[in-house]
Amino acid sequence: MPSLENSVTIISRNRVFPDQKSTLVDLKLSVSDLPMLSCHYIQKGCLFTRPHLPLHALLSHLKHSLSITLSHFPPLAGRLSTSSSGHVFLTCNDAGADFVFAEAKSIHVSDVIAGIDVPDVVKEFFTYDRAVSYEGHNRPILAVQVTELIDGVFIGCSVNHAVTDGTSLWNFINTFAEVSRGVKNVTRQPDFTRESVLISPAVLKVPQGGPKVTFDENAPLRERIFSFSRESIQELKAAVNKKKWLTVDNGEVDGVELLGKQSNDKLNGKENGILTEMLESLFGRNDAVSKPVAVEISSFQSLCALLWRAITRARKLPSSKTTTFRMAVNCRHRLSPKLNPEYFGNAIQSVPTFATAGEVLSRDLKWCADQLNQSVAAHQDGRIRSVVADWEANPRCFPLGNSDGASVTMGSSPRFPMYDNDFGWGRPVAVRSGRSNKFDGKISAFPGREGNGTVDLEVVLSPETMAGIESDSEFMRYVTKK
């Protein structure tokens, strides 16, 4: 296959404004927002087959749809501002978002998805390359790039990470797609309330010129999508759990996914309420439990444990070296009182699990999964408030990266509705991300296109470590062969 580098040409750049004036007051950045000021803009997008619409009509339609969508999400058409006291706000001033059109006349859809590694050209499907979120004081909070391929279209969104987390980002993209295909009453309205423990009087002091990313942006990396079928994940989870059950009222109830992968959960309000009631009924009353409860490890935590072991093995670390597996936890349903599931902004915390390389490799897969499960299960209201208090005592940007060479950071979620983004001519062929916030050990979890419990892991590693997990028999036995 010919080189795909420098295959994308920017044709135009326009500013799109909301079709209605914003009435929102300035929104104060929260304890979860502020640490992200040193992170790159999030870059996520969807690859589609070519729509049956002339290009000029498509671009006009998408601009109009974006304008309507921005009226539902006024912060994405705003700018950051810092008050004289040092507090950072999101000013909903209707300053607009960028809309970029680009051409990739030598690239087919198959070029993007067929290879083993994700091709570098995907990075060119996004604008604001390496933009740091603090720059939202002077540049748009959101930019959408539409790239025309020979037989497809890629719609890539770059959004300020101090303004949104994954839940908020995919809510916006889902709404953009709904508006594009003609939905009049959008499914989920964002909640801009700023009345929780996450809103703090603490001031984050930033260096002159703004904060910088905390990892080497130029380190050599490989990026690959590893796919896992529903069957292989079920097999993995069964191996981890060894067919344990949850015993309640002298009866056996299947514990699969009850606690599940709530570390990155994305449920609508009704589903979240039902799940919460189930959990509270099972675990909230002493008289409901007749025997000790053994909660089954979720499929996602089983998958994380598998990856933790494979990466640790591939890195050939000393047995005494402490390794860290970080998971981004959605705090919306964990706080008391709970936040609205559609709360707009960052409502995440990073939950670390520590173990020496020797422990990770000498213990079995279940032990590793147990450690992850315990860390996530313990991260409830009290722990969240403790993390907030710790940050308030020492406000700082989030140290994203792998400074000790022994860390893995898991982001995104297979529960995010990425493949629900039908803009009017069908579901995405694939979901991909840009260059932003990638370093050795950064993993992002996507749902598989087939749905039904399939998972894709976007794995970013040093070339040596990637080669190691590709030859790891324990890991690769569960990976779907291309």
PDB file of C-alpha atoms in Angstrom, residues 265-363:
ATOM      1  CA  ASP A 265     -20.618   3.806  32.838  1.00  0.00           C
ATOM      2  CA  LYS A 266     -22.865   5.680  30.413  1.00  0.00           C
ATOM      3  CA  LEU A 267     -26.498   4.903  31.099  1.00  0.00           C
ATOM      4  CA  ASN A 268     -29.586   6.986  30.594  1.00  0.00           C
ATOM      5  CA  GLY A 269     -31.475   8.170  33.641  1.00  0.00           C
ATOM      6  CA  LYS A 270     -34.095   5.415  33.689  1.00  0.00           C
ATOM      7  CA  GLU A 271     -31.589   2.582  33.252  1.00  0.00           C
ATOM      8  CA  ASN A 272     -29.269   4.097  35.855  1.00  0.00           C
ATOM      9  CA  GLY A 273     -32.134   4.384  38.323  1.00  0.00           C
ATOM     10  CA  ILE A 274     -33.184   0.769  37.815  1.00  0.00           C
ATOM     11  CA  LEU A 275     -29.607  -0.468  38.245  1.00  0.00           C
ATOM     12  CA  THR A 276     -29.129   1.642  41.367  1.00  0.00           C
ATOM     13  CA  GLU A 277     -32.331   0.286  42.897  1.00  0.00           C
ATOM     14  CA  MET A 278     -31.165  -3.261  42.178  1.00  0.00           C
ATOM     15  CA  LEU A 279     -27.819  -2.674  43.837  1.00  0.00           C
ATOM     16  CA  GLU A 280     -29.284  -0.898  46.825  1.00  0.00           C
ATOM     17  CA  SER A 281     -31.858  -3.638  47.319  1.00  0.00           C
ATOM     18  CA  LEU A 282     -29.118  -6.247  47.184  1.00  0.00           C
ATOM     19  CA  PHE A 283     -26.393  -4.511  49.177  1.00  0.00           C
ATOM     20  CA  GLY A 284     -28.095  -1.723  51.097  1.00  0.00           C
ATOM     21  CA  ARG A 285     -29.939  -3.802  53.769  1.00  0.00           C
ATOM     22  CA  ASN A 286     -28.426  -6.306  56.154  1.00  0.00           C
ATOM     23  CA  ASP A 287     -31.574  -8.420  56.096  1.00  0.00           C
ATOM     24  CA  ALA A 288     -31.355  -8.867  52.329  1.00  0.00           C
ATOM     25  CA  VAL A 289     -28.226 -10.940  52.494  1.00  0.00           C
ATOM     26  CA  SER A 290     -28.310 -14.367  54.027  1.00  0.00           C
ATOM     27  CA  LYS A 291     -24.758 -15.367  53.117  1.00  0.00           C
ATOM     28  CA  PRO A 292     -21.529 -13.520  52.318  1.00  0.00           C
ATOM     29  CA  VAL A 293     -21.864 -11.839  48.940  1.00  0.00           C
ATOM     30  CA  ALA A 294     -19.290 -12.649  46.261  1.00  0.00           C
ATOM     31  CA  VAL A 295     -19.751 -10.191  43.420  1.00  0.00           C
ATOM     32  CA  GLU A 296     -18.710 -11.442  40.039  1.00  0.00           C
ATOM     33  CA  ILE A 297     -15.944  -9.534  38.284  1.00  0.00           C
ATOM     34  CA  SER A 298     -17.271  -7.695  35.238  1.00  0.00           C
ATOM     35  CA  SER A 299     -16.258  -8.572  31.718  1.00  0.00           C
ATOM     36  CA  PHE A 300     -14.515  -5.222  31.325  1.00  0.00           C
ATOM     37  CA  GLN A 301     -12.480  -5.592  34.505  1.00  0.00           C
ATOM     38  CA  SER A 302     -11.515  -9.081  33.339  1.00  0.00           C
ATOM     39  CA  LEU A 303     -10.332  -7.581  30.050  1.00  0.00           C
ATOM     40  CA  CYS A 304      -8.368  -4.878  31.883  1.00  0.00           C
ATOM     41  CA  ALA A 305      -6.655  -7.520  34.015  1.00  0.00           C
ATOM     42  CA  LEU A 306      -5.694  -9.462  30.899  1.00  0.00           C
ATOM     43  CA  LEU A 307      -4.154  -6.341  29.392  1.00  0.00           C
ATOM     44  CA  TRP A 308      -2.383  -5.353  32.625  1.00  0.00           C
ATOM     45  CA  ARG A 309      -0.634  -8.711  32.747  1.00  0.00           C
ATOM     46  CA  ALA A 310       0.306  -8.716  29.060  1.00  0.00           C
ATOM     47  CA  ILE A 311       1.781  -5.203  29.121  1.00  0.00           C
ATOM     48  CA  THR A 312       3.650  -5.852  32.356  1.00  0.00           C
ATOM     49  CA  ARG A 313       5.092  -9.052  30.904  1.00  0.00           C
ATOM     50  CA  ALA A 314       6.107  -7.307  27.673  1.00  0.00           C
ATOM     51  CA  ARG A 315       7.873  -4.490  29.522  1.00  0.00           C
ATOM     52  CA  LYS A 316      10.156  -6.967  31.305  1.00  0.00           C
ATOM     53  CA  LEU A 317      10.094  -4.950  34.518  1.00  0.00           C
ATOM     54  CA  PRO A 318      11.981  -5.948  37.691  1.00  0.00           C
ATOM     55  CA  SER A 319       9.691  -7.974  39.938  1.00  0.00           C
ATOM     56  CA  SER A 320       9.895  -5.336  42.683  1.00  0.00           C
ATOM     57  CA  LYS A 321       8.823  -2.495  40.354  1.00  0.00           C
ATOM     58  CA  THR A 322       5.428  -1.031  41.271  1.00  0.00           C
ATOM     59  CA  THR A 323       3.012  -0.994  38.345  1.00  0.00           C
ATOM     60  CA  THR A 324      -0.120   1.143  38.114  1.00  0.00           C
ATOM     61  CA  PHE A 325      -3.359   0.511  36.249  1.00  0.00           C
ATOM     62  CA  ARG A 326      -5.510   3.656  36.103  1.00  0.00           C
ATOM     63  CA  MET A 327      -9.185   3.659  35.178  1.00  0.00           C
ATOM     64  CA  ALA A 328     -11.300   6.752  34.514  1.00  0.00           C
ATOM     65  CA  VAL A 329     -14.342   6.558  36.789  1.00  0.00           C
ATOM     66  CA  ASN A 330     -17.623   8.289  36.006  1.00  0.00           C
ATOM     67  CA  CYS A 331     -18.660   9.990  39.255  1.00  0.00           C
ATOM     68  CA  ARG A 332     -22.160  11.105  38.188  1.00  0.00           C
ATOM     69  CA  HIS A 333     -23.995   8.166  39.756  1.00  0.00           C
ATOM     70  CA  ARG A 334     -21.454   7.660  42.557  1.00  0.00           C
ATOM     71  CA  LEU A 335     -21.910  11.018  44.271  1.00  0.00           C
ATOM     72  CA  SER A 336     -24.593  11.552  46.885  1.00  0.00           C
ATOM     73  CA  PRO A 337     -26.736  13.283  45.856  1.00  0.00           C
ATOM     74  CA  LYS A 338     -26.218  11.941  42.351  1.00  0.00           C
ATOM     75  CA  LEU A 339     -25.498  14.215  39.419  1.00  0.00           C
ATOM     76  CA  ASN A 340     -27.819  14.192  36.440  1.00  0.00           C
ATOM     77  CA  PRO A 341     -26.627  11.456  34.024  1.00  0.00           C
ATOM     78  CA  GLU A 342     -26.458  14.200  31.357  1.00  0.00           C
ATOM     79  CA  TYR A 343     -24.402  16.564  33.547  1.00  0.00           C
ATOM     80  CA  PHE A 344     -22.253  18.500  31.080  1.00  0.00           C
ATOM     81  CA  GLY A 345     -18.573  18.780  31.916  1.00  0.00           C
ATOM     82  CA  ASN A 346     -15.969  16.541  33.433  1.00  0.00           C
ATOM     83  CA  ALA A 347     -17.303  14.314  36.194  1.00  0.00           C
ATOM     84  CA  ILE A 348     -14.507  11.758  36.230  1.00  0.00           C
ATOM     85  CA  GLN A 349     -11.708  10.770  38.556  1.00  0.00           C
ATOM     86  CA  SER A 350      -8.696   8.578  37.928  1.00  0.00           C
ATOM     87  CA  VAL A 351      -8.717   5.447  40.081  1.00  0.00           C
ATOM     88  CA  PRO A 352      -5.298   3.797  40.409  1.00  0.00           C
ATOM     89  CA  THR A 353      -4.632   0.178  41.290  1.00  0.00           C
ATOM     90  CA  PHE A 354      -1.079  -0.658  42.389  1.00  0.00           C
ATOM     91  CA  ALA A 355       0.804  -3.959  42.375  1.00  0.00           C
ATOM     92  CA  THR A 356       4.404  -4.961  41.841  1.00  0.00           C
ATOM     93  CA  ALA A 357       5.333  -6.524  38.520  1.00  0.00           C
ATOM     94  CA  GLY A 358       6.087  -9.702  40.436  1.00  0.00           C
ATOM     95  CA  GLU A 359       2.591  -9.808  41.911  1.00  0.00           C
ATOM     96  CA  VAL A 360       0.898  -9.099  38.572  1.00  0.00           C
ATOM     97  CA  LEU A 361       2.770 -11.929  36.864  1.00  0.00           C
ATOM     98  CA  SER A 362       3.071 -14.528  39.637  1.00  0.00           C
ATOM     99  CA  ARG A 363      -0.560 -14.301  40.752  1.00  0.00           C
TER     100      ARG A 363
END
